[in-house]
Short mmCIF file of N, CA, C and O in Angstrom, two decimals:
data_model
loop_
_atom_site.label_atom_id
_atom_site.label_comp_id
_atom_site.label_asym_id
_atom_site.label_seq_id
_atom_site.Cartn_x
_atom_site.Cartn_y
_atom_site.Cartn_z
N MET A 1 0.84 -1.18 0.00
CA MET A 1 0.00 0.00 0.00
C MET A 1 0.89 1.24 0.00
O MET A 1 1.88 1.31 0.71
N ALA A 2 0.53 2.22 -0.78
CA ALA A 2 1.31 3.45 -0.89
C ALA A 2 1.13 4.29 0.37
O ALA A 2 0.06 4.32 0.98
N LYS A 3 2.21 4.97 0.73
CA LYS A 3 2.15 5.87 1.88
C LYS A 3 1.45 7.16 1.47
O LYS A 3 1.64 7.64 0.37
N PRO A 4 0.63 7.72 2.36
CA PRO A 4 -0.02 8.99 2.03
C PRO A 4 1.02 10.10 1.89
O PRO A 4 2.00 10.14 2.61
N SER A 5 0.77 10.97 0.98
CA SER A 5 1.66 12.11 0.74
C SER A 5 1.35 13.22 1.73
O SER A 5 0.21 13.41 2.13
N ASN A 6 2.39 13.95 2.13
CA ASN A 6 2.19 15.09 3.01
C ASN A 6 1.74 16.32 2.24
O ASN A 6 1.33 17.31 2.83
N THR A 7 1.85 16.26 0.91
CA THR A 7 1.45 17.38 0.07
C THR A 7 -0.04 17.29 -0.21
O THR A 7 -0.50 16.27 -0.73
N PRO A 8 -0.81 18.31 0.13
CA PRO A 8 -2.25 18.25 -0.14
C PRO A 8 -2.52 18.26 -1.64
O PRO A 8 -1.82 18.92 -2.40
N ILE A 9 -3.52 17.49 -2.05
CA ILE A 9 -3.91 17.45 -3.46
C ILE A 9 -4.82 18.64 -3.73
O ILE A 9 -5.75 18.90 -2.98
N GLN A 10 -4.52 19.37 -4.79
CA GLN A 10 -5.34 20.51 -5.18
C GLN A 10 -6.61 20.01 -5.88
O GLN A 10 -6.55 19.05 -6.65
N PRO A 11 -7.75 20.62 -5.63
CA PRO A 11 -8.98 20.22 -6.32
C PRO A 11 -8.82 20.37 -7.84
O PRO A 11 -8.17 21.29 -8.33
N VAL A 12 -9.40 19.43 -8.55
CA VAL A 12 -9.39 19.44 -10.01
C VAL A 12 -10.83 19.52 -10.47
O VAL A 12 -11.71 18.85 -9.92
N SER A 13 -11.08 20.35 -11.48
CA SER A 13 -12.44 20.54 -12.00
C SER A 13 -12.56 19.93 -13.39
O SER A 13 -11.62 19.97 -14.18
N PHE A 14 -13.74 19.37 -13.66
CA PHE A 14 -14.04 18.76 -14.94
C PHE A 14 -15.37 19.28 -15.45
O PHE A 14 -16.26 19.61 -14.66
N THR A 15 -15.53 19.29 -16.77
CA THR A 15 -16.80 19.56 -17.42
C THR A 15 -17.34 18.25 -17.96
O THR A 15 -16.61 17.50 -18.61
N ASP A 16 -18.60 17.98 -17.69
CA ASP A 16 -19.28 16.80 -18.23
C ASP A 16 -19.80 17.17 -19.61
O ASP A 16 -20.66 18.04 -19.75
N LYS A 17 -19.29 16.54 -20.65
CA LYS A 17 -19.68 16.87 -22.02
C LYS A 17 -20.94 16.13 -22.47
O LYS A 17 -21.46 16.42 -23.53
N ALA A 18 -21.44 15.22 -21.65
CA ALA A 18 -22.60 14.42 -22.05
C ALA A 18 -23.88 14.76 -21.28
O ALA A 18 -24.97 14.71 -21.84
N PHE A 19 -23.76 15.08 -20.00
CA PHE A 19 -24.93 15.29 -19.16
C PHE A 19 -24.80 16.56 -18.34
O PHE A 19 -23.71 16.93 -17.91
N ARG A 20 -25.94 17.18 -18.07
CA ARG A 20 -25.98 18.36 -17.21
C ARG A 20 -25.87 17.96 -15.73
O ARG A 20 -25.24 18.65 -14.94
N SER A 21 -26.50 16.86 -15.36
CA SER A 21 -26.38 16.35 -13.99
C SER A 21 -26.46 14.83 -14.02
O SER A 21 -27.14 14.25 -14.86
N ARG A 22 -25.70 14.22 -13.14
CA ARG A 22 -25.71 12.76 -12.96
C ARG A 22 -24.86 12.42 -11.76
O ARG A 22 -24.21 13.28 -11.17
N THR A 23 -24.88 11.16 -11.39
CA THR A 23 -24.08 10.67 -10.27
C THR A 23 -23.02 9.72 -10.81
O THR A 23 -23.32 8.82 -11.60
N ILE A 24 -21.78 9.93 -10.40
CA ILE A 24 -20.67 9.07 -10.78
C ILE A 24 -20.44 8.09 -9.63
O ILE A 24 -20.24 8.50 -8.48
N LEU A 25 -20.47 6.80 -9.93
CA LEU A 25 -20.24 5.76 -8.93
C LEU A 25 -18.88 5.12 -9.18
O LEU A 25 -18.59 4.69 -10.29
N LEU A 26 -18.07 5.06 -8.13
CA LEU A 26 -16.77 4.41 -8.24
C LEU A 26 -16.90 2.95 -7.81
O LEU A 26 -17.86 2.56 -7.14
N ASP A 27 -15.90 2.14 -8.19
CA ASP A 27 -15.93 0.71 -7.86
C ASP A 27 -15.97 0.45 -6.36
O ASP A 27 -16.48 -0.58 -5.92
N ASP A 28 -15.46 1.40 -5.57
CA ASP A 28 -15.45 1.21 -4.11
C ASP A 28 -16.78 1.60 -3.45
O ASP A 28 -16.90 1.58 -2.24
N GLY A 29 -17.77 2.01 -4.27
CA GLY A 29 -19.10 2.31 -3.76
C GLY A 29 -19.37 3.78 -3.48
O GLY A 29 -20.50 4.15 -3.19
N ARG A 30 -18.35 4.61 -3.55
CA ARG A 30 -18.56 6.03 -3.30
C ARG A 30 -19.22 6.68 -4.52
O ARG A 30 -19.04 6.23 -5.64
N SER A 31 -19.99 7.74 -4.27
CA SER A 31 -20.68 8.45 -5.35
C SER A 31 -20.36 9.94 -5.29
O SER A 31 -20.10 10.49 -4.23
N PHE A 32 -20.38 10.54 -6.49
CA PHE A 32 -20.07 11.96 -6.64
C PHE A 32 -21.07 12.57 -7.61
O PHE A 32 -21.42 11.95 -8.62
N ALA A 33 -21.52 13.78 -7.34
CA ALA A 33 -22.55 14.43 -8.15
C ALA A 33 -21.95 15.37 -9.17
O ALA A 33 -21.03 16.14 -8.87
N VAL A 34 -22.50 15.32 -10.39
CA VAL A 34 -22.23 16.31 -11.42
C VAL A 34 -23.39 17.30 -11.36
O VAL A 34 -24.56 16.89 -11.41
N ILE A 35 -23.08 18.59 -11.24
CA ILE A 35 -24.12 19.62 -11.16
C ILE A 35 -23.78 20.70 -12.18
O ILE A 35 -22.66 21.22 -12.18
N ASN A 36 -24.77 21.04 -13.03
CA ASN A 36 -24.55 22.04 -14.08
C ASN A 36 -23.32 21.74 -14.92
O ASN A 36 -22.49 22.61 -15.18
N ARG A 37 -23.18 20.47 -15.29
CA ARG A 37 -22.07 19.98 -16.13
C ARG A 37 -20.71 20.06 -15.45
O ARG A 37 -19.68 19.92 -16.10
N ALA A 38 -20.66 20.29 -14.15
CA ALA A 38 -19.38 20.48 -13.47
C ALA A 38 -19.22 19.51 -12.31
O ALA A 38 -20.18 19.16 -11.62
N ILE A 39 -17.98 19.09 -12.12
CA ILE A 39 -17.61 18.29 -10.95
C ILE A 39 -16.19 18.68 -10.57
O ILE A 39 -15.33 18.87 -11.44
N SER A 40 -15.96 18.85 -9.29
CA SER A 40 -14.66 19.25 -8.79
C SER A 40 -14.35 18.42 -7.56
O SER A 40 -15.23 18.20 -6.72
N SER A 41 -13.10 17.94 -7.46
CA SER A 41 -12.75 17.10 -6.33
C SER A 41 -11.24 17.06 -6.13
O SER A 41 -10.47 17.30 -7.07
N ASP A 42 -10.84 16.73 -4.91
CA ASP A 42 -9.43 16.49 -4.63
C ASP A 42 -9.19 15.00 -4.38
O ASP A 42 -8.12 14.61 -3.95
N ASP A 43 -10.18 14.16 -4.68
CA ASP A 43 -10.07 12.72 -4.50
C ASP A 43 -9.28 12.13 -5.67
O ASP A 43 -9.72 12.18 -6.82
N ASP A 44 -8.10 11.56 -5.38
CA ASP A 44 -7.24 11.07 -6.45
C ASP A 44 -7.83 9.92 -7.24
O ASP A 44 -7.59 9.80 -8.45
N VAL A 45 -8.66 9.09 -6.63
CA VAL A 45 -9.30 7.98 -7.35
C VAL A 45 -10.33 8.52 -8.33
O VAL A 45 -10.39 8.08 -9.49
N LEU A 46 -11.14 9.48 -7.90
CA LEU A 46 -12.13 10.09 -8.79
C LEU A 46 -11.44 10.83 -9.94
O LEU A 46 -11.85 10.71 -11.10
N ILE A 47 -10.39 11.57 -9.64
CA ILE A 47 -9.68 12.32 -10.68
C ILE A 47 -9.13 11.36 -11.73
O ILE A 47 -9.29 11.58 -12.94
N ALA A 48 -8.51 10.28 -11.31
CA ALA A 48 -7.98 9.29 -12.26
C ALA A 48 -9.11 8.69 -13.10
O ALA A 48 -8.95 8.48 -14.31
N HIS A 49 -10.25 8.41 -12.47
CA HIS A 49 -11.40 7.85 -13.18
C HIS A 49 -11.91 8.81 -14.25
O HIS A 49 -12.13 8.42 -15.40
N LEU A 50 -12.08 10.07 -13.90
CA LEU A 50 -12.59 11.05 -14.85
C LEU A 50 -11.59 11.34 -15.96
O LEU A 50 -11.98 11.58 -17.11
N ASP A 51 -10.30 11.32 -15.65
CA ASP A 51 -9.27 11.54 -16.67
C ASP A 51 -9.31 10.47 -17.76
O ASP A 51 -8.95 10.73 -18.90
N GLN A 52 -9.78 9.28 -17.43
CA GLN A 52 -9.82 8.18 -18.40
C GLN A 52 -11.07 8.20 -19.27
O GLN A 52 -11.15 7.46 -20.24
N ARG A 53 -12.03 9.01 -18.94
CA ARG A 53 -13.31 9.03 -19.66
C ARG A 53 -13.33 10.13 -20.71
O ARG A 53 -12.90 11.25 -20.46
N LEU A 54 -13.87 9.79 -21.88
CA LEU A 54 -13.95 10.75 -22.98
C LEU A 54 -15.06 11.77 -22.78
O LEU A 54 -15.04 12.83 -23.41
N ASP A 55 -16.05 11.47 -21.93
CA ASP A 55 -17.16 12.39 -21.72
C ASP A 55 -16.89 13.43 -20.63
O ASP A 55 -17.76 14.23 -20.31
N PHE A 56 -15.67 13.45 -20.10
CA PHE A 56 -15.27 14.48 -19.14
C PHE A 56 -14.02 15.18 -19.64
O PHE A 56 -13.10 14.55 -20.14
N GLU A 57 -14.01 16.49 -19.49
CA GLU A 57 -12.86 17.30 -19.90
C GLU A 57 -12.32 18.03 -18.69
O GLU A 57 -13.04 18.75 -18.00
N ARG A 58 -11.03 17.82 -18.42
CA ARG A 58 -10.38 18.49 -17.29
C ARG A 58 -10.22 19.97 -17.62
O ARG A 58 -9.79 20.34 -18.70
N LEU A 59 -10.58 20.82 -16.67
CA LEU A 59 -10.44 22.26 -16.85
C LEU A 59 -9.08 22.70 -16.31
O LEU A 59 -8.68 22.29 -15.22
N ILE A 60 -8.41 23.51 -17.08
CA ILE A 60 -7.13 24.06 -16.64
C ILE A 60 -7.43 25.46 -16.08
O ILE A 60 -7.78 26.38 -16.82
N LEU A 61 -7.32 25.58 -14.78
CA LEU A 61 -7.61 26.86 -14.12
C LEU A 61 -6.33 27.57 -13.78
O LEU A 61 -5.32 26.94 -13.44
N PRO A 62 -6.33 28.89 -13.88
CA PRO A 62 -5.11 29.64 -13.52
C PRO A 62 -4.84 29.48 -12.02
O PRO A 62 -5.77 29.32 -11.23
N PRO A 63 -3.58 29.50 -11.64
CA PRO A 63 -3.26 29.39 -10.21
C PRO A 63 -3.83 30.58 -9.43
O PRO A 63 -3.92 31.68 -9.96
N ALA A 64 -4.20 30.31 -8.20
CA ALA A 64 -4.72 31.39 -7.35
C ALA A 64 -3.61 32.40 -7.09
O ALA A 64 -2.48 32.04 -6.81
N SER A 65 -3.95 33.66 -7.23
CA SER A 65 -2.94 34.70 -7.00
C SER A 65 -2.74 34.89 -5.52
O SER A 65 -3.64 34.72 -4.71
N GLU A 66 -1.53 35.22 -5.17
CA GLU A 66 -1.21 35.45 -3.76
C GLU A 66 -1.50 36.91 -3.42
O GLU A 66 -1.12 37.80 -4.14
N ALA A 67 -2.16 37.13 -2.32
CA ALA A 67 -2.50 38.50 -1.92
C ALA A 67 -1.54 39.00 -0.90
O ALA A 67 -0.94 38.32 -0.18
#
């Protein structure tokens, strides 16, 4: 089993190109909601799952500016 990283995972956003709303179910039984064609998460399993699907597009967001 991999050791957890001390570096926090940044949330990743995706656009659902097929549906406006739906529920994504992972093999481990967890579910995630798509709302208004959008889903955002810092869950590495969900991110890997969505990256493999053609009906989801990862959004590239500019880094947050430091104030």
